[in-house]
Structures are given as structure tokens and as C-alpha cells.
Amino acid sequence: MEKRNATSDFILLGLFQHTSFHIFLFIVLLTIAIASLLGNALMILLIHRDHRLHTPMYLLLSQLSFMDMMLVFTVVPKMASGFLTGKKSISPAECGLQIFAFLTLGGGECFFLAAMSYDRYVAVCHPLRYNILMNWQLCLRMTLGSWFLGAADGLMQAVATLSFPFCSAHEIDHFFCEAPSLLHLACADTSIFEHVMYICCVIMLLVPLFLILTSYSLILAAVLYMPSTEARKKALVTCSSHLAVVGLFYEAAIFTYMRPKSYRSANHDKVVSAFYTIFTPVLNPLIYSLRNNEVIGALKRWLGKCTNLKHQ
């Protein structure tokens, strides 16, 4: 098979066709993406401005919101410009950068969710020792560690994926550059790298998931022994919000990266990828704000200050 020129671009086939129904879906998706950016930006603003939210839990939550914003910026602008202008080409350098950014953010989010589960475990099971066990130094280490592990995975997969020779057919049946979709275009044997990538997925997905499930198992056991009904309710409400985010994120990520190759479908991959790159980020601020009295209180105080400034 003829190998493509090293300087030629890839073609992203995209998510939508130019039909009335797909144009409607594109508008809906773009609206959701904008709402995601606004919602997560608002979460970061509230956490930054309200001193009552200057705790390790909300620091981790602000990082999660920042990651969700960057995830949308990584995927949506290129998808939207390709659909609106018809220019669907992407250079190898841009493709590699998109793979790196996507995996850095996705992998980092896995470890952030694990860190947040540990924070909830300490808050529920060891409330009197919370400031000792969940101190700012540990919080900073978990933050930097999550970013580093995500970036290491992203850099390795981006460099390795683009090191393969690609065939003359360089159309990527996706709306952004994702390593599994790009490997379909390789002319060389990619089986060894696919096994390595699978092991990375196990480490990046299942290890944090195991830590999360362990933390919440211990939390559930502690909640059942709480004498106060109000305390049990508060603990369950706080933790159920986190579990909802974890469930949405991990279900989509495991479906995409840990399915056998024989069960893969380009259309299914695109739909699931749209779910966890666009839909999940808009749900995170809604889940954490609507079910969190501290965030709602911070929002009311901020709106009150804005109203007072307007009347002055």
C-alpha cells in the first residue's frame, strides 16, 4: 500500500452531515458546549471569590471544572469550524497536540476523581482529623500528580501514534484526533502498541476506579452507623453527587477504550466520545451546584454583590 506523504494532512470526517436534522443536532451540541463553558467558568469564579469555598474539596472541584473547560476547547472549536467552513483537514502536528491534550485532560480527570473520593472518605469517616489528613500540601501533591500522570500518558500515546507510517487513505472517521481511530490508518503492525495502550488504559481507568469504589465502600459503611439522620442524609447527598459524575465519566471512557477491537464501531465511538467530551462537562457543574448548599449559597452571595454594585 502506498504510504502518505509525511507533510500531508489528515481529514476529519466529522460527526454531522449537512442535512436539516444534523444541522439541528449541531446547534444543540454547540449550545450544550457553550453552556458547559459558562457553567464551569462560573464554578471556578465562585470557588475563587468565596472564602468559604477555599477548602481542599473545592480546590479539586475547581481543577475538575478547569479540565472540563479545556476538554471542550480541545474538541469543539475544530469540530465546529470543520462543519461550518467545510475545511476538515488537520495537520499531523495539530493532530498530535489534540491527542496529547485530550489524554492529558481525560487521564488527569480520572485521578482527580480518585482524589475527590479520598477527600470525601476523610470528611465522612475522619471528620475530626480532616485538616490533618487532607492538608493543603497533600492536596497540592494530588493536584500536580494528577496533571503529571495525565500528561505522561498523553505524551507517550501522541508520540507513539504519530510515529507509525500511514497509508494513502488518511481519512479519520471521527470528529477529533483520537489514538484508536488514527491507528486504523497505519500501514505497520500496531498490535504491540495496542497492547501497551490497553495496559495504560487499565492503569489510568481501573486503578483510580478501584480507589474510588474502595473509598465509597468505606463511606457507606460509616454512614450506616451514623446516629444522626441529618448527618446521614448530608453525607449521602454529597457523595451521591460525586458518584453520579464518576459513573457518567467512567462508563463512557471504559466503553471507548476497553472494548475488544472486534466490537468497535466508528458511529458508536463518535456518539460516546461526544457524550464524555461535551455532555458530561455540562453535567458536572449542574450536579455539584444544584445539590450543594454551599455552592448555591456562594452563588446567591455573588449575585447579591452584583446587584448591590448595580444599584450604587
GROMACS .gro file of C-alpha atoms in nm:
model
  312
    1MET     CA    1   0.000   0.000   0.000
    2GLU     CA    2   0.117   0.350  -0.080
    3LYS     CA    3   0.230   0.546   0.223
    4ARG     CA    4   0.110   0.903   0.261
    5ASN     CA    5   0.344   1.198   0.243
    6ALA     CA    6   0.474   1.295   0.589
    7THR     CA    7   0.363   1.657   0.534
    8SER     CA    8   0.010   1.580   0.414
    9ASP     CA    9  -0.285   1.644   0.640
   10PHE     CA   10  -0.543   1.412   0.787
   11ILE     CA   11  -0.911   1.459   0.709
   12LEU     CA   12  -1.162   1.453   0.995
   13LEU     CA   13  -1.489   1.318   0.856
   14GLY     CA   14  -1.676   1.475   1.145
   15LEU     CA   15  -1.989   1.396   1.340
   16PHE     CA   16  -2.258   1.558   1.123
   17GLN     CA   17  -2.374   1.574   0.763
   18HIS     CA   18  -2.530   1.884   0.606
   19THR     CA   19  -2.890   1.772   0.649
   20SER     CA   20  -3.166   1.961   0.830
   21PHE     CA   21  -3.170   1.712   1.118
   22HIS     CA   22  -2.792   1.713   1.157
   23ILE     CA   23  -2.783   2.095   1.147
   24PHE     CA   24  -3.035   2.092   1.432
   25LEU     CA   25  -2.818   1.844   1.626
   26PHE     CA   26  -2.512   2.058   1.562
   27ILE     CA   27  -2.688   2.365   1.707
   28VAL     CA   28  -2.796   2.163   2.012
   29LEU     CA   29  -2.442   2.032   2.062
   30LEU     CA   30  -2.290   2.377   2.024
   31THR     CA   31  -2.541   2.519   2.275
   32ILE     CA   32  -2.450   2.246   2.524
   33ALA     CA   33  -2.078   2.316   2.473
   34ILE     CA   34  -2.128   2.688   2.540
   35ALA     CA   35  -2.339   2.608   2.848
   36SER     CA   36  -2.060   2.377   2.967
   37LEU     CA   37  -1.801   2.653   2.934
   38LEU     CA   38  -2.020   2.906   3.114
   39GLY     CA   39  -2.120   2.663   3.391
   40ASN     CA   40  -1.765   2.551   3.465
   41ALA     CA   41  -1.632   2.907   3.444
   42LEU     CA   42  -1.897   3.010   3.697
   43MET     CA   43  -1.790   2.727   3.931
   44ILE     CA   44  -1.428   2.841   3.913
   45LEU     CA   45  -1.530   3.203   3.972
   46LEU     CA   46  -1.741   3.118   4.278
   47ILE     CA   47  -1.471   2.898   4.430
   48HIS     CA   48  -1.207   3.165   4.369
   49ARG     CA   49  -1.409   3.459   4.507
   50ASP     CA   50  -1.586   3.299   4.807
   51HIS     CA   51  -1.351   3.234   5.101
   52ARG     CA   52  -1.598   2.979   5.242
   53LEU     CA   53  -1.515   2.754   4.945
   54HIS     CA   54  -1.139   2.773   4.997
   55THR     CA   55  -1.112   2.410   5.108
   56PRO     CA   56  -0.931   2.110   4.954
   57MET     CA   57  -1.259   1.968   4.821
   58TYR     CA   58  -1.340   2.283   4.625
   59LEU     CA   59  -0.982   2.325   4.505
   60LEU     CA   60  -1.011   1.979   4.348
   61LEU     CA   61  -1.354   2.069   4.212
   62SER     CA   62  -1.216   2.388   4.054
   63GLN     CA   63  -0.947   2.180   3.883
   64LEU     CA   64  -1.214   1.940   3.757
   65SER     CA   65  -1.410   2.235   3.615
   66PHE     CA   66  -1.095   2.372   3.452
   67MET     CA   67  -1.024   2.033   3.294
   68ASP     CA   68  -1.380   2.013   3.161
   69MET     CA   69  -1.347   2.359   3.006
   70MET     CA   70  -1.018   2.266   2.840
   71LEU     CA   71  -1.169   1.939   2.716
   72VAL     CA   72  -1.444   2.132   2.538
   73PHE     CA   73  -1.187   2.378   2.394
   74THR     CA   74  -0.976   2.085   2.271
   75VAL     CA   75  -1.255   1.921   2.072
   76VAL     CA   76  -1.543   2.156   1.988
   77PRO     CA   77  -1.375   2.451   1.802
   78LYS     CA   78  -1.215   2.221   1.542
   79MET     CA   79  -1.535   2.020   1.502
   80ALA     CA   80  -1.745   2.336   1.463
   81SER     CA   81  -1.509   2.505   1.217
   82GLY     CA   82  -1.491   2.190   1.006
   83PHE     CA   83  -1.870   2.167   0.987
   84LEU     CA   84  -1.927   2.540   0.919
   85THR     CA   85  -1.644   2.603   0.671
   86GLY     CA   86  -1.603   2.258   0.518
   87LYS     CA   87  -1.227   2.266   0.590
   88LYS     CA   88  -1.186   1.933   0.767
   89SER     CA   89  -0.811   1.890   0.728
   90ILE     CA   90  -0.583   1.876   1.030
   91SER     CA   91  -0.204   1.866   1.022
   92PRO     CA   92  -0.009   1.585   1.193
   93ALA     CA   93   0.125   1.836   1.448
   94GLU     CA   94  -0.228   1.961   1.531
   95CYS     CA   95  -0.348   1.601   1.548
   96GLY     CA   96  -0.070   1.505   1.787
   97LEU     CA   97  -0.142   1.810   2.004
   98GLN     CA   98  -0.512   1.719   2.015
   99ILE     CA   99  -0.431   1.360   2.120
  100PHE     CA  100  -0.192   1.488   2.388
  101ALA     CA  101  -0.437   1.744   2.526
  102PHE     CA  102  -0.732   1.505   2.520
  103LEU     CA  103  -0.549   1.225   2.701
  104THR     CA  104  -0.385   1.464   2.948
  105LEU     CA  105  -0.724   1.602   3.047
  106GLY     CA  106  -0.906   1.267   3.042
  107GLY     CA  107  -0.633   1.081   3.230
  108GLY     CA  108  -0.588   1.364   3.479
  109GLU     CA  109  -0.962   1.370   3.545
  110CYS     CA  110  -0.954   1.001   3.641
  111PHE     CA  111  -0.703   1.073   3.916
  112PHE     CA  112  -0.881   1.392   4.023
  113LEU     CA  113  -1.199   1.192   4.076
  114ALA     CA  114  -1.000   0.945   4.286
  115ALA     CA  115  -0.853   1.232   4.489
  116MET     CA  116  -1.201   1.374   4.545
  117SER     CA  117  -1.324   1.035   4.666
  118TYR     CA  118  -1.039   1.025   4.920
  119ASP     CA  119  -1.136   1.376   5.031
  120ARG     CA  120  -1.496   1.262   5.090
  121TYR     CA  121  -1.372   0.949   5.273
  122VAL     CA  122  -1.167   1.161   5.515
  123ALA     CA  123  -1.451   1.414   5.560
  124VAL     CA  124  -1.709   1.144   5.644
  125CYS     CA  125  -1.500   0.881   5.823
  126HIS     CA  126  -1.243   1.103   5.999
  127PRO     CA  127  -1.405   1.448   6.032
  128LEU     CA  128  -1.206   1.549   6.341
  129ARG     CA  129  -0.877   1.473   6.164
  130TYR     CA  130  -0.978   1.622   5.827
  131ASN     CA  131  -0.741   1.921   5.844
  132ILE     CA  132  -0.452   1.687   5.925
  133LEU     CA  133  -0.523   1.403   5.681
  134MET     CA  134  -0.640   1.631   5.397
  135ASN     CA  135  -0.398   1.921   5.436
  136TRP     CA  136  -0.312   2.173   5.165
  137GLN     CA  137   0.027   2.016   5.100
  138LEU     CA  138  -0.131   1.678   5.021
  139CYS     CA  139  -0.399   1.849   4.812
  140LEU     CA  140  -0.131   2.025   4.606
  141ARG     CA  141   0.058   1.698   4.558
  142MET     CA  142  -0.255   1.520   4.438
  143THR     CA  143  -0.329   1.807   4.200
  144LEU     CA  144   0.019   1.812   4.049
  145GLY     CA  145   0.033   1.431   4.042
  146SER     CA  146  -0.296   1.407   3.851
  147TRP     CA  147  -0.177   1.657   3.590
  148PHE     CA  148   0.162   1.485   3.560
  149LEU     CA  149   0.020   1.132   3.516
  150GLY     CA  150  -0.230   1.254   3.258
  151ALA     CA  151   0.038   1.446   3.066
  152ALA     CA  152   0.278   1.148   3.073
  153ASP     CA  153   0.011   0.920   2.926
  154GLY     CA  154  -0.090   1.180   2.667
  155LEU     CA  155   0.267   1.248   2.555
  156MET     CA  156   0.353   0.880   2.523
  157GLN     CA  157   0.044   0.792   2.320
  158ALA     CA  158   0.063   1.100   2.097
  159VAL     CA  159   0.431   1.042   2.007
  160ALA     CA  160   0.388   0.667   1.959
  161THR     CA  161   0.072   0.702   1.748
  162LEU     CA  162   0.225   0.954   1.508
  163SER     CA  163   0.546   0.751   1.474
  164PHE     CA  164   0.368   0.492   1.258
  165PRO     CA  165   0.372   0.519   0.878
  166PHE     CA  166   0.024   0.593   0.742
  167CYS     CA  167  -0.135   0.472   0.421
  168SER     CA  168  -0.267   0.682   0.134
  169ALA     CA  169  -0.619   0.674   0.279
  170HIS     CA  170  -0.585   0.934   0.556
  171GLU     CA  171  -0.948   1.000   0.640
  172ILE     CA  172  -1.020   0.974   1.013
  173ASP     CA  173  -1.376   0.860   1.075
  174HIS     CA  174  -1.414   1.080   1.382
  175PHE     CA  175  -1.468   1.445   1.476
  176PHE     CA  176  -1.132   1.482   1.652
  177CYS     CA  177  -0.796   1.302   1.657
  178GLU     CA  178  -0.818   1.005   1.890
  179ALA     CA  179  -0.543   0.744   1.906
  180PRO     CA  180  -0.761   0.433   1.837
  181SER     CA  181  -0.917   0.596   1.528
  182LEU     CA  182  -0.578   0.704   1.397
  183LEU     CA  183  -0.429   0.357   1.434
  184HIS     CA  184  -0.677   0.226   1.175
  185LEU     CA  185  -0.483   0.425   0.912
  186ALA     CA  186  -0.141   0.281   0.999
  187CYS     CA  187   0.036   0.066   0.740
  188ALA     CA  188   0.255  -0.105   1.001
  189ASP     CA  189   0.168  -0.367   1.261
  190THR     CA  190   0.026  -0.182   1.562
  191SER     CA  191  -0.064  -0.483   1.776
  192ILE     CA  192   0.220  -0.435   2.027
  193PHE     CA  193   0.136  -0.068   2.074
  194GLU     CA  194  -0.233  -0.151   2.108
  195HIS     CA  195  -0.150  -0.394   2.389
  196VAL     CA  196   0.062  -0.127   2.560
  197MET     CA  197  -0.218   0.127   2.513
  198TYR     CA  198  -0.464  -0.120   2.666
  199ILE     CA  199  -0.237  -0.160   2.972
  200CYS     CA  200  -0.219   0.220   3.003
  201CYS     CA  201  -0.598   0.234   2.991
  202VAL     CA  202  -0.620  -0.025   3.269
  203ILE     CA  203  -0.383   0.182   3.484
  204MET     CA  204  -0.545   0.518   3.404
  205LEU     CA  205  -0.905   0.394   3.438
  206LEU     CA  206  -0.928   0.089   3.661
  207VAL     CA  207  -0.672   0.182   3.927
  208PRO     CA  208  -0.845   0.515   4.010
  209LEU     CA  209  -1.182   0.341   3.981
  210PHE     CA  210  -1.071   0.080   4.236
  211LEU     CA  211  -0.962   0.359   4.474
  212ILE     CA  212  -1.295   0.537   4.423
  213LEU     CA  213  -1.502   0.225   4.490
  214THR     CA  214  -1.291   0.143   4.797
  215SER     CA  215  -1.339   0.495   4.935
  216TYR     CA  216  -1.714   0.489   4.886
  217SER     CA  217  -1.749   0.140   5.029
  218LEU     CA  218  -1.582   0.266   5.347
  219ILE     CA  219  -1.801   0.580   5.340
  220LEU     CA  220  -2.119   0.374   5.305
  221ALA     CA  221  -2.017   0.153   5.595
  222ALA     CA  222  -1.950   0.461   5.810
  223VAL     CA  223  -2.277   0.632   5.708
  224LEU     CA  224  -2.485   0.331   5.811
  225TYR     CA  225  -2.352   0.364   6.167
  226MET     CA  226  -2.416   0.738   6.197
  227PRO     CA  227  -2.662   0.808   6.483
  228SER     CA  228  -2.794   1.130   6.328
  229THR     CA  229  -3.041   1.104   6.041
  230GLU     CA  230  -2.948   1.456   5.927
  231ALA     CA  231  -2.577   1.367   5.917
  232ARG     CA  232  -2.652   1.051   5.717
  233LYS     CA  233  -2.861   1.249   5.470
  234LYS     CA  234  -2.596   1.517   5.423
  235ALA     CA  235  -2.320   1.259   5.368
  236LEU     CA  236  -2.527   1.061   5.119
  237VAL     CA  237  -2.630   1.371   4.922
  238THR     CA  238  -2.271   1.495   4.895
  239CYS     CA  239  -2.131   1.156   4.796
  240SER     CA  240  -2.412   1.069   4.554
  241SER     CA  241  -2.328   1.383   4.354
  242HIS     CA  242  -1.968   1.268   4.321
  243LEU     CA  243  -2.073   0.912   4.231
  244ALA     CA  244  -2.302   1.046   3.958
  245VAL     CA  245  -2.006   1.227   3.798
  246VAL     CA  246  -1.784   0.919   3.835
  247GLY     CA  247  -2.048   0.691   3.682
  248LEU     CA  248  -2.104   0.912   3.378
  249PHE     CA  249  -1.734   0.963   3.310
  250TYR     CA  250  -1.612   0.607   3.364
  251GLU     CA  251  -1.896   0.437   3.180
  252ALA     CA  252  -1.820   0.632   2.862
  253ALA     CA  253  -1.439   0.608   2.898
  254ILE     CA  254  -1.436   0.230   2.961
  255PHE     CA  255  -1.680   0.177   2.672
  256THR     CA  256  -1.444   0.366   2.439
  257TYR     CA  257  -1.102   0.241   2.545
  258MET     CA  258  -1.153  -0.107   2.690
  259ARG     CA  259  -1.384  -0.275   2.442
  260PRO     CA  260  -1.240  -0.555   2.225
  261LYS     CA  261  -1.140  -0.432   1.879
  262SER     CA  262  -1.394  -0.663   1.712
  263TYR     CA  263  -1.679  -0.480   1.889
  264ARG     CA  264  -1.572  -0.133   1.780
  265SER     CA  265  -1.795   0.079   1.557
  266ALA     CA  266  -1.700   0.424   1.426
  267ASN     CA  267  -2.052   0.559   1.474
  268HIS     CA  268  -2.077   0.427   1.830
  269ASP     CA  269  -1.733   0.568   1.912
  270LYS     CA  270  -1.831   0.912   1.787
  271VAL     CA  271  -2.155   0.919   1.986
  272VAL     CA  272  -1.987   0.804   2.308
  273SER     CA  273  -1.696   1.046   2.256
  274ALA     CA  274  -1.944   1.332   2.212
  275PHE     CA  275  -2.108   1.224   2.537
  276TYR     CA  276  -1.799   1.241   2.758
  277THR     CA  277  -1.628   1.534   2.584
  278ILE     CA  278  -1.934   1.762   2.559
  279PHE     CA  279  -2.232   1.630   2.759
  280THR     CA  280  -2.050   1.517   3.075
  281PRO     CA  281  -1.869   1.852   3.127
  282VAL     CA  282  -2.202   2.039   3.129
  283LEU     CA  283  -2.348   1.798   3.385
  284ASN     CA  284  -2.064   1.839   3.636
  285PRO     CA  285  -2.142   2.199   3.745
  286LEU     CA  286  -2.515   2.120   3.746
  287ILE     CA  287  -2.470   1.814   3.969
  288TYR     CA  288  -2.233   1.988   4.209
  289SER     CA  289  -2.426   2.317   4.227
  290LEU     CA  290  -2.789   2.209   4.238
  291ARG     CA  291  -2.722   1.952   4.511
  292ASN     CA  292  -2.472   2.155   4.712
  293ASN     CA  293  -2.597   2.417   4.955
  294GLU     CA  294  -2.251   2.574   4.993
  295VAL     CA  295  -2.223   2.639   4.618
  296ILE     CA  296  -2.581   2.768   4.599
  297GLY     CA  297  -2.508   2.998   4.895
  298ALA     CA  298  -2.191   3.127   4.724
  299LEU     CA  299  -2.390   3.193   4.406
  300LYS     CA  300  -2.656   3.388   4.598
  301ARG     CA  301  -2.393   3.596   4.775
  302TRP     CA  302  -2.217   3.674   4.447
  303LEU     CA  303  -2.544   3.770   4.275
  304GLY     CA  304  -2.627   3.986   4.577
  305LYS     CA  305  -2.296   4.169   4.547
  306CYS     CA  306  -2.351   4.219   4.173
  307THR     CA  307  -2.698   4.359   4.242
  308ASN     CA  308  -2.569   4.597   4.507
  309LEU     CA  309  -2.295   4.726   4.277
  310LYS     CA  310  -2.551   4.780   4.003
  311HIS     CA  311  -2.770   4.996   4.231
  312GLN     CA  312  -2.481   5.204   4.364
   0.00000   0.00000   0.00000
